[in-house]
């Protein structure tokens, strides 16, 4: 489904070069649910940017279903890739109404001069919002900026479900929410992924979540994948174990750097 | 007095079309587009030279004015999205280029339409029974038509995508929309309307002048902001209505200022200064209010 081959991403910041991704190789099969952990600055967000097409990697290739999309602009990958990020503000158009936001997301084919919001569409939207239990189905004509962070993120997840992508990218999408809302959005996402069986890549700082969700786990550090767990191994791993692995890998990696440094 | 008010209302309507254009770039796309100072004149230049020099039908001339005005918007859009020139500078460059182009179109700094078959003349002849109200009724009809078409457009799938482009560009890109194309299209529509307005103004006032576009962006903004403060709805239909209302009120205020302003020493030449000051106040007051009163931010 999704293949990364030797993806490197180097940024220039002032005089320095920042190596955000130092050669990532990754293959995700259809229906794989990969959780990604790693310290701040490990390159997790950059990785998702490269997959979504917001960044063209310095070198390496990105393939979706065997097709090289390394340089395909983001808007042309959008039909296949859904994306939810940490900031609830980023997933919706703030001055447009809930119904209009849903209409924007539910359009997969070419956009036409047909009226976007028919009465039938509105009824459908009310139906997809009702299970959230947030009363959003009664607020179809409220602009999105009136919603709370949790409500907005719920709307964003709902929009992703309407768009029915093949690949879902989640970047700490519950991190800005209070615990109750974070759990709710987490469950909502899980149910969605389970129902549709789409290929998912989820970045999280919550180790418990990283173990509990999905069938594969990778740990990133300084632009590399330093640990990969899958199947039985992943399920049986406990949080303390993972944390110690986490710190171990850090040290190991730092030593490695020291050794190889000129 | 009634004649004066009618005159102000007519002006409010013709300039209201330009204000709708400014509304599209400034409010919908959040693109402060200065091209309009040039494309307004382009519309006037084309609509008058085609009628006076080529003897074309006024309706055809106005349609061509709209089309060429759209091209001016495309130019600015491409400068910004393809060549990466900032929005303000892209608009300024287009505006300056249009100055030369407008002179080329007219072949001289101004054209008189006094003896030409203008749209205003054909309308007065066509709707003779209406007497002196013919032009007002005609303009109201055109403006209402444009408003309704825009309202419809902004509810279509493409229209929604255009609005989202100004609202949250990253989000609508992630929904598969090429925002560069959207910006170019939006600016084309905006400048097409501004040029149509310029063409109508030329026909209505009986002349086109290469300097007549100066301040189009400011008067447009004045109408957009004034209207927006009177009708605070986010529904598109109300927003376009507010722009037209703003334009009407602005023109009526100008009429009073020109007629009675001499009492406080006001001259016609002060108009642009005063309008700009009003726009500054209108832009600063909400910012100040936001600083002192916390409330949900729309964007
Ligand atoms: N546009 C950019 N220009 C320069 N450096 C960048 C840019 N984007 C990211 N970086 C750098 O690349 C590195 C990886 O950043 P990235 O955002 O991918 O980390 P992350 O793993 O998502 O971290 P976090 O857990 O804090 O979200 C960081 O050192 C960051 O400063
Ligand atoms: Mg990140």
PDB file of C-alpha atoms in Angstrom, chain B residues 59 78 271:
ATOM      1  CA  UNK B  59     -23.767  45.367 -24.179  1.00  0.00           C
ATOM      2  CA  UNK B  78      -0.243  34.020 -11.612  1.00  0.00           C
ATOM      3  CA  UNK B 271     -12.841  62.843  -0.544  1.00  0.00           C
TER       4      UNK B 271
END
